[in-house]
Amino acid sequence: MSVAVMTHASIPPHITETDHVQRSLVQLRSKSDGLEQYIFLNGLKERDPSLFYKILLSNMMEIIPILYTPTVGDACTYYSQIWRHPEGLYISIKHKGHIRQILRQYPAGTNPRIAVVTDGSRILGLGDLGANGLPISIGKLDLYIAGAGIRPSSVIPICLDVGTNTQRFIDDPLYIGVRQKRPADPEMDEFMEEFMSAVSEVFPELLVQFEDFSTDNAFKYLDHFRSRYRVFNDDVSAVVLSGFLNAARISSAASGIPLTEHKILFFGAGSSGIGVAKQLVSFFTELGMNADEAKKHIYTVDSKGLITADRKGLQEHKKFFARTDYEGPALTNLADIVKYVQPTALLGLSTIGGAFTGEVVKLMAAMNKRPIIFPLSNPVSKCELSFKDAINWTNARVVFASGSPYKPVVYEGTTYEAGQGNNMYMFPGIGLGAILSKSEHITDAMVEKAAIALSTSLNEEESSHELVYPRLDRIRDISAQLALAVARQAHKDGVDNNSVLRNLNDYDALRYIKGKMW
């Protein structure tokens, strides 16, 4: 029997007459939990990438929570146990001095355009996962593909495997990463310098997104490299600004309080918390305040309580919002801090599950007709407040957005939808806009314009339901609008290099952007 006949005979005779997409979805939905579903999709992408992306693009609302939050947290935690096949690129601290050669050997597409790079040191709210952090880069790039139409052949997920300070991984016989503690700052700085120089030389059109670096390094490396390379640090700050713009309007419409009188209390003062707080300064400066006036409307809280300037040993990044107007004993209890500050908005980036207790939430509801509460920590187990509790404890008056998805809640016969401050709203559009405009750098103004574009992207039906974010099933249209805003700002900032896009009117530019989507 010929090989051709044998190959044909190995395929069920009527397979072409059945719907293999539907068959794969049935198999996916039969899995008992999210991690099993993640493993199934991971295997499907390896076996049949075209089928995987067809399923992803036609079922985004179902698939995205498996590939990204909340399930990707479990995938990272157990990655050494569930690893099946090589995916993405590991650059090890052992490669120091030879990173260019490693990059040249990687079978990237002919023109890779974007890489998501993590060192695994602060994955979501799960801490230092080391080499197990690669799925966060993989998941993020799947969202670029789904949300902005970036070609799968144009992306590179990268994990910088420099060690881990989590001892259980070092002791784990299945751990796939370097079995050592993380290097001291001078060695890490040299490694990062070599990596960024090498990756920009080997892939000159590549846009690099830093993802889930540790608090100190997230600030340091972005500041160090952003003026020299095409790099930005993805965090939730811009998407929170967008949601807050809409939430503040809803709250002020109910209470009559001017937008300029909002006060924001941040619970959590790591890199994400302070990054979001700095982004929200622009909410007030856009209203006509100067930066110093705007800062007075923002209060920050860490594990020791309200952050004040007189605290000894205060970390450098926390000094920006440290209060100079509080005199008295240290305020360490969140309920007491809420009573003192009288905030209109409470935002959580603490990774402390359940931190917003009934007492705290009811205090917010007593002070505000429409309290703004954004528990933004991921994954769900680390979220400060569930949507159901938020609705019940405020009699459905809360203006709510979380970092992880929540199902709708029915309260007294009315169904309420949770807003999700998902950075998927932002980074695909920012990346697409930067790529198409051929931006030399990603400026703060480009990110801010993307946030404003997102806040105005709600359709009439979404606005009538007082949503703070549009629905994710419109993500491609949203990403196109954000990409246009980013490209326009890149031109204003003098960093774009695409004269075709620059010279189109908005209508034609939007068509141009959508036409470039995969």
Short mmCIF file of C-alpha atoms in Angstrom, two decimals, residues 174-356:
data_model
loop_
_atom_site.label_atom_id
_atom_site.label_comp_id
_atom_site.label_asym_id
_atom_site.label_seq_id
_atom_site.Cartn_x
_atom_site.Cartn_y
_atom_site.Cartn_z
CA LEU A 174 10.85 19.78 38.12
CA TYR A 175 11.65 23.50 38.10
CA ILE A 176 12.66 24.47 34.55
CA GLY A 177 14.66 27.60 35.36
CA VAL A 178 18.11 28.52 36.63
CA ARG A 179 18.47 27.23 40.18
CA GLN A 180 19.96 30.25 41.88
CA LYS A 181 18.94 33.43 43.63
CA ARG A 182 18.43 36.54 41.56
CA PRO A 183 21.62 38.50 40.81
CA ALA A 184 22.63 41.67 42.61
CA ASP A 185 21.68 44.95 40.97
CA PRO A 186 24.99 45.62 39.15
CA GLU A 187 24.95 42.22 37.41
CA MET A 188 21.24 42.52 36.58
CA ASP A 189 21.76 46.01 35.16
CA GLU A 190 24.59 44.73 32.93
CA PHE A 191 22.39 41.85 31.78
CA MET A 192 19.50 44.16 30.91
CA GLU A 193 21.81 46.57 29.09
CA GLU A 194 23.17 43.73 26.96
CA PHE A 195 19.69 42.33 26.30
CA MET A 196 18.15 45.61 25.17
CA SER A 197 21.13 46.46 22.97
CA ALA A 198 21.11 42.98 21.42
CA VAL A 199 17.37 42.72 20.82
CA SER A 200 17.22 46.13 19.13
CA GLU A 201 20.16 45.19 16.90
CA VAL A 202 18.90 41.72 15.92
CA PHE A 203 15.26 42.81 15.56
CA PRO A 204 15.45 46.52 14.67
CA GLU A 205 11.68 47.00 14.20
CA LEU A 206 10.74 45.23 17.42
CA LEU A 207 8.58 46.95 20.04
CA VAL A 208 9.39 45.65 23.54
CA GLN A 209 6.81 45.54 26.28
CA PHE A 210 8.14 44.91 29.81
CA GLU A 211 5.77 42.78 31.86
CA ASP A 212 5.62 42.01 35.58
CA PHE A 213 9.10 43.04 36.65
CA SER A 214 9.62 43.67 40.36
CA THR A 215 8.50 46.98 41.83
CA ASP A 216 11.89 48.68 41.79
CA ASN A 217 13.04 47.28 38.45
CA ALA A 218 9.76 48.09 36.71
CA PHE A 219 10.40 51.79 37.31
CA LYS A 220 14.15 51.69 36.88
CA TYR A 221 14.39 49.88 33.56
CA LEU A 222 11.57 51.80 31.92
CA ASP A 223 13.18 55.10 32.91
CA HIS A 224 16.59 53.85 31.80
CA PHE A 225 15.64 52.52 28.37
CA ARG A 226 12.55 54.37 27.15
CA SER A 227 14.46 57.25 25.55
CA ARG A 228 16.85 54.87 23.76
CA TYR A 229 14.65 52.01 22.59
CA ARG A 230 11.07 51.25 21.54
CA VAL A 231 9.91 50.03 24.93
CA PHE A 232 7.05 50.53 27.33
CA ASN A 233 5.98 49.01 30.61
CA ASP A 234 2.48 47.58 30.57
CA ASP A 235 0.58 48.12 33.78
CA VAL A 236 -3.02 48.88 34.56
CA SER A 237 -2.56 52.62 35.08
CA ALA A 238 -3.83 53.84 31.72
CA VAL A 239 -6.88 51.59 31.67
CA VAL A 240 -7.71 52.65 35.22
CA LEU A 241 -7.50 56.31 34.19
CA SER A 242 -9.97 55.61 31.40
CA GLY A 243 -12.41 53.83 33.69
CA PHE A 244 -12.04 56.48 36.36
CA LEU A 245 -12.92 59.24 33.88
CA ASN A 246 -16.28 57.56 33.29
CA ALA A 247 -16.79 56.54 36.93
CA ALA A 248 -16.17 60.08 38.16
CA ARG A 249 -18.72 61.46 35.71
CA ILE A 250 -21.31 58.93 36.90
CA SER A 251 -20.57 59.66 40.56
CA SER A 252 -20.60 63.44 40.12
CA ALA A 253 -23.85 63.33 38.16
CA ALA A 254 -25.50 61.56 41.10
CA SER A 255 -24.01 63.66 43.89
CA GLY A 256 -23.52 67.06 42.31
CA ILE A 257 -19.90 67.07 43.51
CA PRO A 258 -17.63 68.82 40.99
CA LEU A 259 -15.06 66.60 39.31
CA THR A 260 -12.35 68.76 40.87
CA GLU A 261 -13.44 67.70 44.38
CA HIS A 262 -12.96 63.96 44.01
CA LYS A 263 -10.55 62.36 46.47
CA ILE A 264 -8.91 59.04 45.67
CA LEU A 265 -7.61 56.58 48.26
CA PHE A 266 -5.17 53.94 47.01
CA PHE A 267 -4.81 50.75 49.03
CA GLY A 268 -1.52 49.26 47.84
CA ALA A 269 1.63 51.24 47.08
CA GLY A 270 3.80 48.93 45.03
CA SER A 271 4.84 49.72 41.47
CA SER A 272 1.32 49.19 40.15
CA GLY A 273 -0.34 51.24 42.88
CA ILE A 274 1.99 54.22 42.59
CA GLY A 275 2.00 53.92 38.80
CA VAL A 276 -1.80 54.13 38.69
CA ALA A 277 -1.82 56.99 41.20
CA LYS A 278 0.63 58.98 39.06
CA GLN A 279 -1.50 58.33 36.00
CA LEU A 280 -4.59 59.61 37.81
CA VAL A 281 -2.82 62.89 38.56
CA SER A 282 -3.61 63.67 34.92
CA PHE A 283 -7.34 63.36 35.70
CA PHE A 284 -7.01 66.47 37.83
CA THR A 285 -4.48 68.33 35.68
CA GLU A 286 -6.82 67.95 32.70
CA LEU A 287 -9.36 69.83 34.82
CA GLY A 288 -6.98 72.77 35.13
CA MET A 289 -5.02 71.97 38.30
CA ASN A 290 -1.25 72.01 38.46
CA ALA A 291 0.54 68.82 39.48
CA ASP A 292 1.04 69.87 43.11
CA GLU A 293 -2.65 70.66 43.52
CA ALA A 294 -3.59 67.37 41.87
CA LYS A 295 -1.38 65.36 44.23
CA LYS A 296 -3.32 66.67 47.21
CA HIS A 297 -6.38 64.75 46.01
CA ILE A 298 -4.59 61.40 46.17
CA TYR A 299 -3.86 59.38 49.33
CA THR A 300 -1.83 56.16 49.46
CA VAL A 301 -1.86 53.29 51.93
CA ASP A 302 0.57 50.40 52.29
CA SER A 303 0.92 47.56 54.79
CA LYS A 304 1.91 50.06 57.51
CA GLY A 305 -1.04 52.39 56.96
CA LEU A 306 -1.50 55.87 55.55
CA ILE A 307 1.76 56.94 53.93
CA THR A 308 3.09 60.14 55.49
CA ALA A 309 6.29 62.02 54.77
CA ASP A 310 7.56 61.72 58.33
CA ARG A 311 7.66 57.91 58.26
CA LYS A 312 11.20 56.61 58.77
CA GLY A 313 12.72 54.41 56.05
CA LEU A 314 10.10 55.31 53.46
CA GLN A 315 10.85 53.76 50.06
CA GLU A 316 11.76 56.24 47.36
CA HIS A 317 8.82 55.51 45.05
CA LYS A 318 6.34 56.07 47.92
CA LYS A 319 7.56 59.57 48.69
CA PHE A 320 5.76 61.16 45.74
CA PHE A 321 2.31 60.92 47.41
CA ALA A 322 3.43 60.90 51.05
CA ARG A 323 1.15 63.22 53.02
CA THR A 324 2.59 66.27 54.71
CA ASP A 325 -0.75 67.51 56.06
CA TYR A 326 -1.48 64.78 58.61
CA GLU A 327 -0.54 65.21 62.25
CA GLY A 328 -1.36 62.56 64.80
CA PRO A 329 -0.78 58.90 65.55
CA ALA A 330 -0.15 56.58 62.61
CA LEU A 331 -3.35 55.47 60.89
CA THR A 332 -3.01 51.75 60.25
CA ASN A 333 -6.61 50.52 59.99
CA LEU A 334 -8.26 50.95 56.58
CA ALA A 335 -11.66 51.82 58.05
CA ASP A 336 -10.06 54.54 60.17
CA ILE A 337 -8.22 55.87 57.12
CA VAL A 338 -11.48 56.00 55.13
CA LYS A 339 -13.11 57.96 57.97
CA TYR A 340 -10.22 60.42 58.00
CA VAL A 341 -9.83 60.90 54.23
CA GLN A 342 -13.54 60.82 53.29
CA PRO A 343 -12.68 59.60 49.77
CA THR A 344 -15.06 59.51 46.84
CA ALA A 345 -13.05 56.66 45.33
CA LEU A 346 -11.28 53.63 46.82
CA LEU A 347 -8.84 51.74 44.60
CA GLY A 348 -7.15 48.48 45.55
CA LEU A 349 -3.82 47.23 44.20
CA SER A 350 -2.69 45.41 47.34
CA THR A 351 -3.10 41.75 46.27
CA ILE A 352 -4.83 41.17 49.62
CA GLY A 353 -7.99 39.20 48.99
CA GLY A 354 -11.04 40.53 50.85
CA ALA A 355 -9.24 43.62 52.15
CA PHE A 356 -12.29 45.78 51.44
#
